[in-house]
């Protein structure tokens, strides 16, 4: 059982407010319309999904986190997204990238399935921060970085 499978039953009790604060910031950046299609990569228990009144689907590779997620989800790896090219108006990913085993593969997948904009956050203290930043700059036409309280957020235009 991996780390997130193990902590899944307790995740919301210790992360809810922190993750909702990040999700509010991400929502404010993209300001989606109700008809927009959104993918949440590494959606976990769905804390971020709870804020979006859109056509939203989440993917996560932890079966247990998904068991605690009341929204529409699929079990999948960020590195191998089970969707056709250009499927989503927006892709969001909140505090999951530091866990991706292959950051470049995940960024390429996010770029492939998005039509317009992806917003990806990562723990600022993560050793993968620069790897993610470089990969986003290689794959997206424009990348803007924001420093949040705990995460760094990247607003990426395809
Ligand atoms: C810190 S939690 C964040 C969950 C959610 N985004 C939130 O804001 O509460 C990180 C999540 O990323 C998922 N994750 C880690 N690596 C992944 C991967 N390669 N593909 C899909 N999900 C992954 C974990 O299972 C976990 O649910």
mmCIF file of C-alpha atoms and ligand atoms in Angstrom:
data_model
loop_
_atom_site.group_PDB
_atom_site.id
_atom_site.type_symbol
_atom_site.label_atom_id
_atom_site.label_comp_id
_atom_site.label_asym_id
_atom_site.label_seq_id
_atom_site.Cartn_x
_atom_site.Cartn_y
_atom_site.Cartn_z
ATOM 1 C CA UNK A 1 0.000 0.000 0.000
ATOM 2 C CA UNK A 2 1.468 3.377 -0.969
ATOM 3 C CA UNK A 3 1.601 6.511 1.187
ATOM 4 C CA UNK A 4 -1.605 8.079 -0.140
ATOM 5 C CA UNK A 5 -3.552 4.807 0.095
ATOM 6 C CA UNK A 6 -2.539 4.654 3.738
ATOM 7 C CA UNK A 7 -3.418 8.233 4.703
ATOM 8 C CA UNK A 8 -6.584 8.468 2.546
ATOM 9 C CA UNK A 9 -9.110 8.101 5.427
ATOM 10 C CA UNK A 10 -7.397 10.935 7.382
ATOM 11 C CA UNK A 11 -6.349 13.172 4.443
ATOM 12 C CA UNK A 12 -9.265 15.627 4.570
ATOM 13 C CA UNK A 13 -8.992 16.087 8.322
ATOM 14 C CA UNK A 14 -5.434 17.435 8.117
ATOM 15 C CA UNK A 15 -5.252 18.949 4.601
ATOM 16 C CA UNK A 16 -8.716 20.368 3.886
ATOM 17 C CA UNK A 17 -8.200 24.090 4.606
ATOM 18 C CA UNK A 18 -4.681 24.172 3.133
ATOM 19 C CA UNK A 19 -5.751 22.519 -0.126
ATOM 20 C CA UNK A 20 -8.940 24.573 -0.457
ATOM 21 C CA UNK A 21 -6.880 27.769 -0.155
ATOM 22 C CA UNK A 22 -4.714 26.632 -3.107
ATOM 23 C CA UNK A 23 -7.756 25.496 -5.113
ATOM 24 C CA UNK A 24 -9.459 28.882 -4.623
ATOM 25 C CA UNK A 25 -6.376 30.573 -6.038
ATOM 26 C CA UNK A 26 -6.309 28.214 -9.041
ATOM 27 C CA UNK A 27 -10.017 28.722 -9.689
ATOM 28 C CA UNK A 28 -9.530 32.493 -9.583
ATOM 29 C CA UNK A 29 -6.796 32.229 -12.216
ATOM 30 C CA UNK A 30 -8.865 30.331 -14.751
ATOM 31 C CA UNK A 31 -12.352 31.601 -13.854
ATOM 32 C CA UNK A 32 -14.119 28.731 -15.685
ATOM 33 C CA UNK A 33 -17.636 28.843 -17.116
ATOM 34 C CA UNK A 34 -20.187 26.158 -16.130
ATOM 35 C CA UNK A 35 -19.897 24.444 -19.538
ATOM 36 C CA UNK A 36 -16.090 24.195 -19.457
ATOM 37 C CA UNK A 37 -14.506 20.747 -19.308
ATOM 38 C CA UNK A 38 -11.847 20.417 -16.622
ATOM 39 C CA UNK A 39 -9.453 17.622 -15.704
ATOM 40 C CA UNK A 40 -7.965 17.512 -12.180
ATOM 41 C CA UNK A 41 -4.734 15.458 -12.223
ATOM 42 C CA UNK A 42 -3.877 13.933 -8.839
ATOM 43 C CA UNK A 43 -7.348 14.901 -7.612
ATOM 44 C CA UNK A 44 -7.088 12.879 -4.390
ATOM 45 C CA UNK A 45 -10.244 13.050 -2.280
ATOM 46 C CA UNK A 46 -11.711 15.797 -4.475
ATOM 47 C CA UNK A 47 -11.154 18.830 -2.224
ATOM 48 C CA UNK A 48 -10.267 20.982 -5.244
ATOM 49 C CA UNK A 49 -13.063 19.453 -7.342
ATOM 50 C CA UNK A 50 -15.608 20.607 -4.745
ATOM 51 C CA UNK A 51 -15.061 24.244 -5.802
ATOM 52 C CA UNK A 52 -15.706 23.791 -9.516
ATOM 53 C CA UNK A 53 -19.311 23.812 -10.759
ATOM 54 C CA UNK A 54 -18.194 22.644 -14.219
ATOM 55 C CA UNK A 55 -17.948 19.453 -16.218
ATOM 56 C CA UNK A 56 -15.039 18.178 -14.109
ATOM 57 C CA UNK A 57 -13.355 14.777 -13.914
ATOM 58 C CA UNK A 58 -10.447 13.759 -11.708
ATOM 59 C CA UNK A 59 -7.680 11.209 -12.109
ATOM 60 C CA UNK A 60 -5.516 9.767 -9.379
ATOM 61 C CA UNK A 61 -3.414 6.632 -9.079
ATOM 62 C CA UNK A 62 -4.406 5.936 -5.454
ATOM 63 C CA UNK A 63 -7.388 3.643 -5.199
ATOM 64 C CA UNK A 64 -8.006 4.642 -1.567
ATOM 65 C CA UNK A 65 -7.899 8.407 -2.205
ATOM 66 C CA UNK A 66 -10.477 7.854 -4.967
ATOM 67 C CA UNK A 67 -12.689 5.856 -2.584
ATOM 68 C CA UNK A 68 -13.006 9.050 -0.522
ATOM 69 C CA UNK A 69 -13.705 11.212 -3.592
ATOM 70 C CA UNK A 70 -17.438 11.777 -4.208
ATOM 71 C CA UNK A 71 -16.991 13.243 -7.731
ATOM 72 C CA UNK A 72 -16.474 11.741 -11.214
ATOM 73 C CA UNK A 73 -13.062 10.095 -11.315
ATOM 74 C CA UNK A 74 -10.879 7.560 -13.118
ATOM 75 C CA UNK A 75 -7.936 5.704 -11.697
ATOM 76 C CA UNK A 76 -4.942 6.632 -13.858
ATOM 77 C CA UNK A 77 -1.348 7.818 -13.783
ATOM 78 C CA UNK A 78 -0.559 11.414 -14.680
ATOM 79 C CA UNK A 79 2.091 9.951 -16.992
ATOM 80 C CA UNK A 80 -0.505 8.051 -19.045
ATOM 81 C CA UNK A 81 -3.819 9.941 -19.179
ATOM 82 C CA UNK A 82 -6.739 7.901 -20.602
ATOM 83 C CA UNK A 83 -8.194 10.732 -22.729
ATOM 84 C CA UNK A 84 -7.882 11.817 -26.379
ATOM 85 C CA UNK A 85 -5.881 14.911 -27.399
ATOM 86 C CA UNK A 86 -7.539 18.300 -26.711
ATOM 87 C CA UNK A 87 -10.225 16.783 -24.416
ATOM 88 C CA UNK A 88 -10.315 19.557 -21.788
ATOM 89 C CA UNK A 89 -10.626 23.345 -21.744
ATOM 90 C CA UNK A 90 -8.494 23.398 -18.607
ATOM 91 C CA UNK A 91 -6.291 20.986 -16.701
ATOM 92 C CA UNK A 92 -5.529 21.635 -13.051
ATOM 93 C CA UNK A 93 -3.184 19.735 -10.774
ATOM 94 C CA UNK A 94 -2.786 20.793 -7.152
ATOM 95 C CA UNK A 95 0.114 19.573 -4.997
ATOM 96 C CA UNK A 96 0.543 16.336 -6.921
ATOM 97 C CA UNK A 97 3.540 17.006 -9.218
ATOM 98 C CA UNK A 98 6.149 16.435 -6.489
ATOM 99 C CA UNK A 99 4.929 12.813 -6.499
ATOM 100 C CA UNK A 100 5.052 12.220 -10.256
ATOM 101 C CA UNK A 101 7.614 9.512 -11.029
ATOM 102 C CA UNK A 102 8.306 11.051 -14.452
ATOM 103 C CA UNK A 103 7.583 14.788 -14.448
ATOM 104 C CA UNK A 104 8.363 15.285 -18.147
ATOM 105 C CA UNK A 105 5.997 12.471 -19.189
ATOM 106 C CA UNK A 106 3.209 13.908 -17.020
ATOM 107 C CA UNK A 107 3.708 17.428 -18.429
ATOM 108 C CA UNK A 108 3.589 16.059 -21.985
ATOM 109 C CA UNK A 109 0.355 14.227 -21.171
ATOM 110 C CA UNK A 110 -1.227 17.334 -19.623
ATOM 111 C CA UNK A 111 -0.168 19.373 -22.661
ATOM 112 C CA UNK A 112 -1.619 16.728 -24.994
ATOM 113 C CA UNK A 113 -5.103 16.581 -23.423
ATOM 114 C CA UNK A 114 -5.604 20.316 -22.765
ATOM 115 C CA UNK A 115 -7.052 22.817 -25.254
ATOM 116 C CA UNK A 116 -6.188 26.120 -23.589
ATOM 117 C CA UNK A 117 -4.637 26.445 -20.158
ATOM 118 C CA UNK A 118 -3.166 24.225 -17.456
ATOM 119 C CA UNK A 119 -2.523 25.356 -13.882
ATOM 120 C CA UNK A 120 -0.150 23.128 -11.956
ATOM 121 C CA UNK A 121 1.006 23.599 -8.377
ATOM 122 C CA UNK A 122 3.838 21.848 -6.591
ATOM 123 C CA UNK A 123 5.222 22.109 -3.068
ATOM 124 C CA UNK A 124 7.780 24.945 -3.231
ATOM 125 C CA UNK A 125 10.181 22.908 -1.098
ATOM 126 C CA UNK A 126 10.086 19.979 -3.559
ATOM 127 C CA UNK A 127 13.318 18.880 -5.215
ATOM 128 C CA UNK A 128 11.242 18.492 -8.401
ATOM 129 C CA UNK A 129 10.305 22.198 -8.563
ATOM 130 C CA UNK A 130 12.981 23.145 -11.104
ATOM 131 C CA UNK A 131 12.433 19.972 -13.094
ATOM 132 C CA UNK A 132 8.741 20.873 -13.369
ATOM 133 C CA UNK A 133 9.475 24.509 -14.253
ATOM 134 C CA UNK A 134 11.915 23.506 -17.032
ATOM 135 C CA UNK A 135 9.544 20.911 -18.416
ATOM 136 C CA UNK A 136 6.595 23.351 -18.481
ATOM 137 C CA UNK A 137 8.732 25.959 -20.260
ATOM 138 C CA UNK A 138 9.778 23.376 -22.866
ATOM 139 C CA UNK A 139 6.247 22.173 -23.560
ATOM 140 C CA UNK A 140 3.940 25.201 -23.193
ATOM 141 C CA UNK A 141 4.080 28.433 -25.215
ATOM 142 C CA UNK A 142 3.862 30.645 -22.118
ATOM 143 C CA UNK A 143 4.363 29.929 -18.393
ATOM 144 C CA UNK A 144 3.765 32.327 -15.505
ATOM 145 C CA UNK A 145 4.839 31.438 -11.960
ATOM 146 C CA UNK A 146 3.085 32.465 -8.731
ATOM 147 C CA UNK A 147 4.472 31.932 -5.246
ATOM 148 C CA UNK A 148 1.724 30.805 -2.870
ATOM 149 C CA UNK A 149 2.110 30.242 0.877
ATOM 150 C CA UNK A 150 3.180 26.602 0.514
ATOM 151 C CA UNK A 151 3.111 25.797 -3.213
ATOM 152 C CA UNK A 152 4.432 27.341 -6.395
ATOM 153 C CA UNK A 153 1.742 27.610 -9.073
ATOM 154 C CA UNK A 154 2.311 27.691 -12.834
ATOM 155 C CA UNK A 155 -0.244 29.165 -15.248
ATOM 156 C CA UNK A 156 0.567 27.553 -18.582
ATOM 157 C CA UNK A 157 -0.859 28.488 -21.997
ATOM 158 C CA UNK A 158 -0.761 25.800 -24.701
HETATM 159 C C1 LIG B 1 -1.040 15.987 -1.784
HETATM 160 S S1 LIG B 1 -2.260 15.009 -2.621
HETATM 161 C C2 LIG B 1 -3.218 16.313 -3.407
HETATM 162 C C3 LIG B 1 -4.611 15.874 -3.711
HETATM 163 C C4 LIG B 1 -5.544 16.982 -4.249
HETATM 164 N N1 LIG B 1 -5.026 17.544 -5.478
HETATM 165 C C5 LIG B 1 -5.762 18.064 -3.222
HETATM 166 O O1 LIG B 1 -5.526 19.233 -3.541
HETATM 167 O O2 LIG B 1 -6.179 17.739 -2.092
HETATM 168 C C6 LIG B 1 -1.366 14.317 -4.025
HETATM 169 C C7 LIG B 1 -2.216 13.356 -4.846
HETATM 170 O O3 LIG B 1 -1.536 13.048 -6.061
HETATM 171 C C8 LIG B 1 -1.737 11.672 -6.351
HETATM 172 N N2 LIG B 1 -0.667 11.221 -7.256
HETATM 173 C C9 LIG B 1 0.648 11.122 -6.971
HETATM 174 N N3 LIG B 1 1.345 10.716 -8.051
HETATM 175 C C10 LIG B 1 0.430 10.537 -9.043
HETATM 176 C C11 LIG B 1 0.515 10.117 -10.404
HETATM 177 N N4 LIG B 1 1.688 9.808 -10.960
HETATM 178 N N5 LIG B 1 -0.610 10.053 -11.131
HETATM 179 C C12 LIG B 1 -1.823 10.354 -10.567
HETATM 180 N N6 LIG B 1 -1.966 10.764 -9.292
HETATM 181 C C13 LIG B 1 -0.859 10.862 -8.534
HETATM 182 C C14 LIG B 1 -1.723 11.006 -4.976
HETATM 183 O O4 LIG B 1 -2.310 9.736 -4.982
HETATM 184 C C15 LIG B 1 -2.500 12.030 -4.158
HETATM 185 O O5 LIG B 1 -3.884 11.764 -4.170
#
